[in-house]
GROMACS .gro file of C-alpha atoms in nm:
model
  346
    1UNK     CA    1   6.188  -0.311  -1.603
    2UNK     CA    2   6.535   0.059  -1.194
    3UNK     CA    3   6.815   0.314  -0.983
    4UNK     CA    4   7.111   0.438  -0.986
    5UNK     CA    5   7.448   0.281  -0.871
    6UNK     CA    6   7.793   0.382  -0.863
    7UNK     CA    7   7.948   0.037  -1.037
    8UNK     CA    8   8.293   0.134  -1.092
    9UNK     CA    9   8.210   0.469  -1.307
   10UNK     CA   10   7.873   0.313  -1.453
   11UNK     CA   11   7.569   0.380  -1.322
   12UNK     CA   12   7.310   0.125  -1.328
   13UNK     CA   13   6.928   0.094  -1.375
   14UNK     CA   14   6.544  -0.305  -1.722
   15UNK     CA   15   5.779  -0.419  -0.090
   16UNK     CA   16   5.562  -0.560   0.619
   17UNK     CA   17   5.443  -0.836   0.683
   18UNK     CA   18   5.450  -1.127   0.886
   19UNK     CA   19   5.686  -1.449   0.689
   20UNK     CA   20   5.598  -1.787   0.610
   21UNK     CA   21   5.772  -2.074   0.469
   22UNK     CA   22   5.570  -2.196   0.178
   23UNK     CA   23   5.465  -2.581   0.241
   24UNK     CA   24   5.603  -2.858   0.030
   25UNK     CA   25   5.963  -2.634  -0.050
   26UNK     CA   26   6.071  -2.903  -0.339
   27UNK     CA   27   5.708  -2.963  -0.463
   28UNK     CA   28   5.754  -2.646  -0.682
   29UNK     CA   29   6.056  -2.809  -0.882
   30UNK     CA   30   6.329  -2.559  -0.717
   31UNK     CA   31   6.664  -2.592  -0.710
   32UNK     CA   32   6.914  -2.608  -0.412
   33UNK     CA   33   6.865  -2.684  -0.067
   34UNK     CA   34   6.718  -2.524   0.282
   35UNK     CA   35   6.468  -2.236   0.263
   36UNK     CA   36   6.476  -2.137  -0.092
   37UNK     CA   37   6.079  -2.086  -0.142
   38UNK     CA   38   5.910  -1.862   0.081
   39UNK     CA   39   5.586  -1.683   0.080
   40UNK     CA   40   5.466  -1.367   0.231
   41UNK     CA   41   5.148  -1.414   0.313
   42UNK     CA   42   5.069  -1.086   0.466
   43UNK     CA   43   5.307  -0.789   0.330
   44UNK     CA   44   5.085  -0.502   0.318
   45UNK     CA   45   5.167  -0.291   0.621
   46UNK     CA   46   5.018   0.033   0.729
   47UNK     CA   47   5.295   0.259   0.572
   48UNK     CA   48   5.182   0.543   0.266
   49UNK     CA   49   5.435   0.740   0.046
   50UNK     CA   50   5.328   1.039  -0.094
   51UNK     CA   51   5.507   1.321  -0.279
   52UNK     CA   52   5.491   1.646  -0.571
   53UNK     CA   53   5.347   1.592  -0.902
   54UNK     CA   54   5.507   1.757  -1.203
   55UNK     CA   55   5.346   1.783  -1.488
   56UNK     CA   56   5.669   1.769  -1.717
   57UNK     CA   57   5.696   1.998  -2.023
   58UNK     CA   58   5.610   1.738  -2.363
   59UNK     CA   59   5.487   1.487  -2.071
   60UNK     CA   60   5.208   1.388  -2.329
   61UNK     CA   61   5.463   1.173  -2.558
   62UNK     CA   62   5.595   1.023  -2.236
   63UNK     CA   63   5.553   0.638  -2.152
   64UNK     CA   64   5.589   0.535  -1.768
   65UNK     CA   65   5.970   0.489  -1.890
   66UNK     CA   66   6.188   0.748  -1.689
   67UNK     CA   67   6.563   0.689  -1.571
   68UNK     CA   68   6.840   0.877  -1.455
   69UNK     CA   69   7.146   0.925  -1.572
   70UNK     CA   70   7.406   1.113  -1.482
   71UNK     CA   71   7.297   1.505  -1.407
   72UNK     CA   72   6.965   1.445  -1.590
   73UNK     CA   73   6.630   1.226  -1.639
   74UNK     CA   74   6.575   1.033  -1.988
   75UNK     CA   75   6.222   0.930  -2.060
   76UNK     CA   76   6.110   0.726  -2.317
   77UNK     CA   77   5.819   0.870  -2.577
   78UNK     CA   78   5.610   0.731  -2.757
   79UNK     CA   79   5.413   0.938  -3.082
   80UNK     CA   80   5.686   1.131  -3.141
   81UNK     CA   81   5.953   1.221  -3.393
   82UNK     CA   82   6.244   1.165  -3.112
   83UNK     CA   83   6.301   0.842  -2.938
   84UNK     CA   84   6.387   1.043  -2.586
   85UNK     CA   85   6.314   1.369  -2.383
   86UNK     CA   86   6.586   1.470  -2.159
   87UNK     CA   87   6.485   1.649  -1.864
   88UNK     CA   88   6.761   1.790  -1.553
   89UNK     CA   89   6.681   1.736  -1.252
   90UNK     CA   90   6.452   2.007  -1.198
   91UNK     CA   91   6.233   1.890  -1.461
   92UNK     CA   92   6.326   2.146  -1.737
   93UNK     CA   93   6.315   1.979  -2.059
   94UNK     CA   94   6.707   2.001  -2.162
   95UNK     CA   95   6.688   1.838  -2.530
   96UNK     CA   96   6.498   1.566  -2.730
   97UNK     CA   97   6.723   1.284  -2.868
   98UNK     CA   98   6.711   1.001  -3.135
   99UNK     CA   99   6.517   1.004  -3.420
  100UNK     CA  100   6.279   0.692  -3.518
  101UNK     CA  101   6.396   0.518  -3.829
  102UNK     CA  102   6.723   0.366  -4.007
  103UNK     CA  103   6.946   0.673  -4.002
  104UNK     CA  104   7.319   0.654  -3.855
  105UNK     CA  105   7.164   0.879  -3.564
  106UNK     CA  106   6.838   0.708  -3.528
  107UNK     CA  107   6.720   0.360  -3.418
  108UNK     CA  108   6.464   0.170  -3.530
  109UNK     CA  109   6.359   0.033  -3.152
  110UNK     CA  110   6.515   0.164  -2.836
  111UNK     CA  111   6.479   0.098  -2.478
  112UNK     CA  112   6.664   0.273  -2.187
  113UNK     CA  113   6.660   0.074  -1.831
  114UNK     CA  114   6.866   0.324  -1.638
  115UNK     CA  115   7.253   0.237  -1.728
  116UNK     CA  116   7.461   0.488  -1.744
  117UNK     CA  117   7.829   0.611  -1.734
  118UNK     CA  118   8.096   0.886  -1.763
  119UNK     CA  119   8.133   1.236  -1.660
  120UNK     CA  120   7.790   1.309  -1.488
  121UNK     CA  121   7.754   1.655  -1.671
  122UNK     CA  122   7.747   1.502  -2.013
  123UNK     CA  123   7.705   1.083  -1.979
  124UNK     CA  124   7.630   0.781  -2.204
  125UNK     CA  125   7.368   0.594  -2.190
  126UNK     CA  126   7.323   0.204  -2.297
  127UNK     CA  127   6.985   0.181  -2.517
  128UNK     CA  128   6.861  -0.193  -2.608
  129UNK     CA  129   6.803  -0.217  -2.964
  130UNK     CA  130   6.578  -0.528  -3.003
  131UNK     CA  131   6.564  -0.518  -3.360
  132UNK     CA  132   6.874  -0.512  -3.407
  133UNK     CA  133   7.017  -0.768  -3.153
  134UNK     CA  134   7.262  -0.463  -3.017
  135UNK     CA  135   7.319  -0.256  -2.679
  136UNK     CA  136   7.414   0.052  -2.822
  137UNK     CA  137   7.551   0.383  -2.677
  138UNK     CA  138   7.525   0.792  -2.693
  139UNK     CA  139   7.572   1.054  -2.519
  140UNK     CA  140   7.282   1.231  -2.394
  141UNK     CA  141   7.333   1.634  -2.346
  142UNK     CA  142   7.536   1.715  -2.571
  143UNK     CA  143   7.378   1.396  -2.787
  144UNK     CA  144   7.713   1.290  -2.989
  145UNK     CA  145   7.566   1.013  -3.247
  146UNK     CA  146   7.497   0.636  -3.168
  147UNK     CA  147   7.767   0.384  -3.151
  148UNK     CA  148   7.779  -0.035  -3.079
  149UNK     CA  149   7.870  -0.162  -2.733
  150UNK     CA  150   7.803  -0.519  -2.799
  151UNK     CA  151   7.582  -0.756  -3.042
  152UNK     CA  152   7.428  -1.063  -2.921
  153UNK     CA  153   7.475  -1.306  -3.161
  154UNK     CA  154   7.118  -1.489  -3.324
  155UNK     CA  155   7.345  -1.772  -3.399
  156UNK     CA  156   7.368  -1.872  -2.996
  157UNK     CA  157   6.968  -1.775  -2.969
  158UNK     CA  158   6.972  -1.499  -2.779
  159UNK     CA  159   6.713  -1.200  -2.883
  160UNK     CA  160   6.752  -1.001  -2.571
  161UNK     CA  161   6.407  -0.787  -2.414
  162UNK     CA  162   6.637  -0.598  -2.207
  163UNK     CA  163   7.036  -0.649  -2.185
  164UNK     CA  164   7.272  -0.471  -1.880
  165UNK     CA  165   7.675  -0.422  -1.867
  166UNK     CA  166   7.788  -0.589  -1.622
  167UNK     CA  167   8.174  -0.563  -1.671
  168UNK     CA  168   8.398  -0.510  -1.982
  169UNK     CA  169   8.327  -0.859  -2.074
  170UNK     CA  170   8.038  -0.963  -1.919
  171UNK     CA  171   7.650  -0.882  -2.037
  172UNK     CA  172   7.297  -0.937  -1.830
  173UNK     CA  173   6.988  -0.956  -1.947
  174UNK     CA  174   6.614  -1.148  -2.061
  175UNK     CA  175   6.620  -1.354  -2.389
  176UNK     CA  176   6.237  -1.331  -2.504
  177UNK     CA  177   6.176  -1.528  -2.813
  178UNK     CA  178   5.863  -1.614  -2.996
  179UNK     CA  179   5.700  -1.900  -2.827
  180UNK     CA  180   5.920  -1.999  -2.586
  181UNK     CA  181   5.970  -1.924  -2.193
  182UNK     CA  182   6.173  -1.601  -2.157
  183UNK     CA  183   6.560  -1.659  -1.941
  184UNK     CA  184   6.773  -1.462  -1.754
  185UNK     CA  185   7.093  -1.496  -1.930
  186UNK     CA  186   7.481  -1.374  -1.906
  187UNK     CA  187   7.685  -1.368  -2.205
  188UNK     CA  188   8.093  -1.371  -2.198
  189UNK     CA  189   8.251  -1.203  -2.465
  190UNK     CA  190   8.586  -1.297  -2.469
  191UNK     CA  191   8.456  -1.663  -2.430
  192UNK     CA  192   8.132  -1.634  -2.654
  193UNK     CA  193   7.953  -1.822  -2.406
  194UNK     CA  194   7.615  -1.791  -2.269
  195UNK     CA  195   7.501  -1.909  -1.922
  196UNK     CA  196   7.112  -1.933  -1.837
  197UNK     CA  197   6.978  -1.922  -1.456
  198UNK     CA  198   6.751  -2.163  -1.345
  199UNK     CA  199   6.459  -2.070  -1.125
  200UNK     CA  200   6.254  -2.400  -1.136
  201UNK     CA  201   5.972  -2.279  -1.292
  202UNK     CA  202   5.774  -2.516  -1.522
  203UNK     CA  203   5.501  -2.336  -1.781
  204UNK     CA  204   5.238  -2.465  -2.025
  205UNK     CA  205   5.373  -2.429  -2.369
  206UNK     CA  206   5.112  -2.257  -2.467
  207UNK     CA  207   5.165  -1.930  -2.278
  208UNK     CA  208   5.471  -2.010  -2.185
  209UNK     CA  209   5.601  -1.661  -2.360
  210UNK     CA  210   5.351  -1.473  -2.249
  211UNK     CA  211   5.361  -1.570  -1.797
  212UNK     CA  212   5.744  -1.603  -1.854
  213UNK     CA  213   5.841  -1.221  -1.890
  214UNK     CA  214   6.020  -1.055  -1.623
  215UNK     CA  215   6.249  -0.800  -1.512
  216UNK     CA  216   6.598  -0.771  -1.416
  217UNK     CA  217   6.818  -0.585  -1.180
  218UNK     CA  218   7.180  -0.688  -1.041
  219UNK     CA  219   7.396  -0.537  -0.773
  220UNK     CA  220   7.657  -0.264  -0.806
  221UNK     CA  221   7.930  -0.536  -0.693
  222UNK     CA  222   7.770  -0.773  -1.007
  223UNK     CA  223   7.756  -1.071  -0.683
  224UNK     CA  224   7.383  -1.064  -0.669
  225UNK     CA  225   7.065  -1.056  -0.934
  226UNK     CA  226   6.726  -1.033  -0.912
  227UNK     CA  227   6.427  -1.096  -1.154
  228UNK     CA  228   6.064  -0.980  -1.075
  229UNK     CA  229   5.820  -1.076  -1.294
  230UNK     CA  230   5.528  -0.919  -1.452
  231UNK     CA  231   5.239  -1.214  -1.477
  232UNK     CA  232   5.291  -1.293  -1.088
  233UNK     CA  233   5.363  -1.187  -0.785
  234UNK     CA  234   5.706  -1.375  -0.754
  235UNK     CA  235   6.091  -1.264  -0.682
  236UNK     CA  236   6.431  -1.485  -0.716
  237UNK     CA  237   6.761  -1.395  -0.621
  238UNK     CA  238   7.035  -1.551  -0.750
  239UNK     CA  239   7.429  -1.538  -0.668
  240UNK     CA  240   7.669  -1.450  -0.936
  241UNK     CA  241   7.706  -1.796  -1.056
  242UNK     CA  242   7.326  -1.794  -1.107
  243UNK     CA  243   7.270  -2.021  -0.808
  244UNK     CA  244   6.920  -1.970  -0.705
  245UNK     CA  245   6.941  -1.825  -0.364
  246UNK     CA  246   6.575  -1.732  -0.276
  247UNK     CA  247   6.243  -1.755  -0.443
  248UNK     CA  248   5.973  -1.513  -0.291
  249UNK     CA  249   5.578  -1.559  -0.328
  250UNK     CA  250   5.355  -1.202  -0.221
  251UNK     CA  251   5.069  -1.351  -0.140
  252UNK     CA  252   5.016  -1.688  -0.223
  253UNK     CA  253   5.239  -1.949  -0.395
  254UNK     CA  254   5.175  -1.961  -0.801
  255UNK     CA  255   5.242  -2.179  -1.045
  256UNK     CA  256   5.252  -2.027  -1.377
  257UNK     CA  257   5.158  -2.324  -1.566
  258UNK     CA  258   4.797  -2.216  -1.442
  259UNK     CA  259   4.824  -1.875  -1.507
  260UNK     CA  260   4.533  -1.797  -1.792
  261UNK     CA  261   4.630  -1.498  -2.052
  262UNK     CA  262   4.232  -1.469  -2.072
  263UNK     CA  263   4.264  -1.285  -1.750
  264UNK     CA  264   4.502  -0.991  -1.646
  265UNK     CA  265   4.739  -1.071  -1.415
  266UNK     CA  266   4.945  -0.933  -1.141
  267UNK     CA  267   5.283  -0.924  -1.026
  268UNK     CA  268   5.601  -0.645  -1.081
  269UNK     CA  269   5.633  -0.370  -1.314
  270UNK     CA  270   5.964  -0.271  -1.215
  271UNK     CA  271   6.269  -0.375  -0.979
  272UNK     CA  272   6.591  -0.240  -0.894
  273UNK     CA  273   6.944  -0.250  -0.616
  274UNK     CA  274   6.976   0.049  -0.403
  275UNK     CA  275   7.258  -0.050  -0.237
  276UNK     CA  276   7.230  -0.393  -0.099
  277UNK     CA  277   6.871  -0.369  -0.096
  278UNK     CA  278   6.639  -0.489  -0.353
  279UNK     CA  279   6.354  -0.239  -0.411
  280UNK     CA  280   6.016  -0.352  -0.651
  281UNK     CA  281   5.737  -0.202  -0.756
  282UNK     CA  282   5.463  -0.426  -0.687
  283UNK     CA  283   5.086  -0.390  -0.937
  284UNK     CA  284   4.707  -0.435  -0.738
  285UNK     CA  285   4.445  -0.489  -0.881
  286UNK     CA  286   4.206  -0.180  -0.927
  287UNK     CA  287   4.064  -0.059  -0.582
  288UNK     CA  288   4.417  -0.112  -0.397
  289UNK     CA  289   4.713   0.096  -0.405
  290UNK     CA  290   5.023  -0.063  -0.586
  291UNK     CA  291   5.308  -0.181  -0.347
  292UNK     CA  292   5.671  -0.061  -0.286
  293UNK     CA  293   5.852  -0.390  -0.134
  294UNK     CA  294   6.203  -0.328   0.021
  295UNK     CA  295   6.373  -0.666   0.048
  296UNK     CA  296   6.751  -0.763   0.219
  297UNK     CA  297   6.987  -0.909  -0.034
  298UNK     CA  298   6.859  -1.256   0.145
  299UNK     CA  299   6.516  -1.204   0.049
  300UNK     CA  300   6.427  -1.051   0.406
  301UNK     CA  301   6.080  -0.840   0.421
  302UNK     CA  302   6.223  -0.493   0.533
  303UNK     CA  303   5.909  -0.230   0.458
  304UNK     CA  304   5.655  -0.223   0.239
  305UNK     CA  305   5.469   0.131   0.090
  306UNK     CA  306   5.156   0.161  -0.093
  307UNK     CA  307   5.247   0.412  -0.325
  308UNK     CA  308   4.935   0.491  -0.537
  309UNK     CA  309   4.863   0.401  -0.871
  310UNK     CA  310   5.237   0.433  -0.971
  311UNK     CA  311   5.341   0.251  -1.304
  312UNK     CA  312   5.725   0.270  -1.272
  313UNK     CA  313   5.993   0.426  -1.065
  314UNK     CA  314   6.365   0.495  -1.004
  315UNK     CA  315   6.595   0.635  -0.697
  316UNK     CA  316   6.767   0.923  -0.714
  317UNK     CA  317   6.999   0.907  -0.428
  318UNK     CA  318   7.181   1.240  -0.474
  319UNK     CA  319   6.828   1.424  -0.454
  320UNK     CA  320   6.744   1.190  -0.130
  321UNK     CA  321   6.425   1.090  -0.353
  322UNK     CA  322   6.207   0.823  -0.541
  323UNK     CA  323   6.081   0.930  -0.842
  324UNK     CA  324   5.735   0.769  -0.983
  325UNK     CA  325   5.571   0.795  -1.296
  326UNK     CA  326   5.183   0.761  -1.307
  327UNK     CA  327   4.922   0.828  -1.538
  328UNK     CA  328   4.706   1.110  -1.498
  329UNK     CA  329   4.349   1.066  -1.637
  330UNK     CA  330   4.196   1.413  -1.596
  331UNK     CA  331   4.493   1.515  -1.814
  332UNK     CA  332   4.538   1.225  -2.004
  333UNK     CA  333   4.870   1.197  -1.968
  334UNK     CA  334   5.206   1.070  -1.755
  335UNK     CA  335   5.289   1.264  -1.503
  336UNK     CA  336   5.586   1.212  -1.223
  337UNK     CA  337   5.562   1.212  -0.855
  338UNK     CA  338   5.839   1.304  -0.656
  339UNK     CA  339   5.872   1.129  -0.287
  340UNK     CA  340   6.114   1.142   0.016
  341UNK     CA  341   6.338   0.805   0.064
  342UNK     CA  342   6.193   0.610   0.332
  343UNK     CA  343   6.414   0.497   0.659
  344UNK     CA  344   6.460   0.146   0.500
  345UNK     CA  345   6.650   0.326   0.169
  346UNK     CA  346   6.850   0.595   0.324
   0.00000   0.00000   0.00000
């Protein structure tokens, strides 16, 4: 649930206030030592972004789904015969890609999360295939047929929501299965094993699926990750070992064994590395502008945007730009907004 960043030819994509320590640091079940748990109480600020719209040609079979890569813009659809509309970076609609179904150039389920490599003219892309436990590839513009990066094996229980490369060997992503807490995972292939980060949290069996998803974003150097998830308003930053190095509240502290499903919830739709800097997308709920939160690779509060009603977003550093994707009732439809980095991204 994303950016681009130069990460040794692949390009990779799945918000002021004032800072408190949350009380009682070890009463949340953390792991590791000193100042791990914090919460930011107050991280609203005073600071708007605002941009273009485009209304995008086919923009009604878009989702809020839309990631670079390379020279162009993919964008997931949704009631449509192709899987993907690929746009340049002018917004002209360039080609539709993928068809829906069982075919050797078709997939039955396909998610892009902004992970991309090659010659920037004509790049691959890495699409998670749930349904088929794979990370698969294609190129984009000229599309060139779908191949296999890597399988996760069902055998070591993975069933990945989202999956990243993070080296030749060496695979990222969320295992979500049926009924049980979703984990941030990496998976060796050479040794065919599969490590799980720890981030303390405790949930109710019950719903334990459901307050447990997140998304997932590591650095361009693969030293640092970050998972934001959707069901609360909560950040953790881990090293590249998976040590825990900072868990974030926005807000007030939450435990999500008393989060209710009956009830809708808020916390990230989207996060991302632009650099060193972690950059999220942070929900409100209706009446209050969602949140851009710009956070150090220590967890440090460095600016926070409200930023509309925006449902996603990437950064497109060669254009100097973030671009947003929000839906548009009067047309009922997704539209994009285009907006000038801030100071704290360029």
């Amino acid at each position: 649930r994303k950016t681009v960043l130069n990460m040794g030819g692949i390009n990779v994509r799945a918000m002021l206030g004032c800072v408190a320590v949350a009380a009682g640091l070890l009463a949340c079940g953390c792991t590791g030592g000193g100042n791990v748990v914090e919460t930011i109480s107050d991280y609203c600020g005073d600071k708007t972004l605002v941009g273009d719209t485009i209304v995008p040609e086919l923009g009604e079979y878009l989702t809020e789904m839309v990631e670079p890569a390379g020279d162009y813009y993919v964008a997931k659809t949704r009631r449509a015969k192709f899987m993907f509309s690929v746009y340049d970076k002018d917004f002209k609609l360039v080609d539709t890609i993928v068809g829906r179904g069982q075919g050797p150039d078709e997939l039955i389920t396909g998610m892009y999360f902004g992970q991309s490599y090659g010659d920037p003219a004509n790049p691959s892309i890495l699409v998670m295939e749930s349904s088929k436990l794979r990370l698969a590839e294609m190129q984009i513009h000229p599309f060139a047929g779908i191949s296999t990066k890597v399988v996760f094996p069902i055998s070591l229980g993975l069933d990945p929501s989202s999956a990243y490369m993070v080296n030749d060997s060496l695979y990222a992503g969320v295992n979500l299965v049926i009924n049980q807490a979703a984990g941030f995972f990496l998976y060796n292939t050479r040794s065919k094993k599969i490590k799980y980060a720890d981030d303390g949290f405790e949930y109710d069996p019950a719903t334990a699926f459901y307050v447990s998803q997140r998304g997932l974003a590591f650095s361009a150097d693969g030293k640092m990750y970050a998972e934001a998830f959707y069901s609360m308003p909560c950040i953790c930053i881990f090293d590249s070992s998976l040590q825990l190095k900072k868990k974030l509240f926005f807000g007030e502290e939450t435990d999500p064994r008393f989060i209710s499903i009956k009830e809708r919830n808020y916390g990230f739709s989207a996060i991302t590395f632009h650099g060193d800097r972690i950059v999220a997308l942070m929900e409100e709920p209706e009446g209050k502008d969602n949140r851009l939160i710009v956070l150090s690779g220590d967890g440090e509060l460095l600016g926070s945007y409200a930023i509309g009603k925006a449902l996603w977003f990437f950064i497109d550093s060669d254009r100097g730009r973030i671009v947003t994707t929000n839906y548009n009732a009067e047309l009922d439809m997704v539209v994009l907004t285009t907006i000038p980095l801030p100071d704290e991204l360029k």
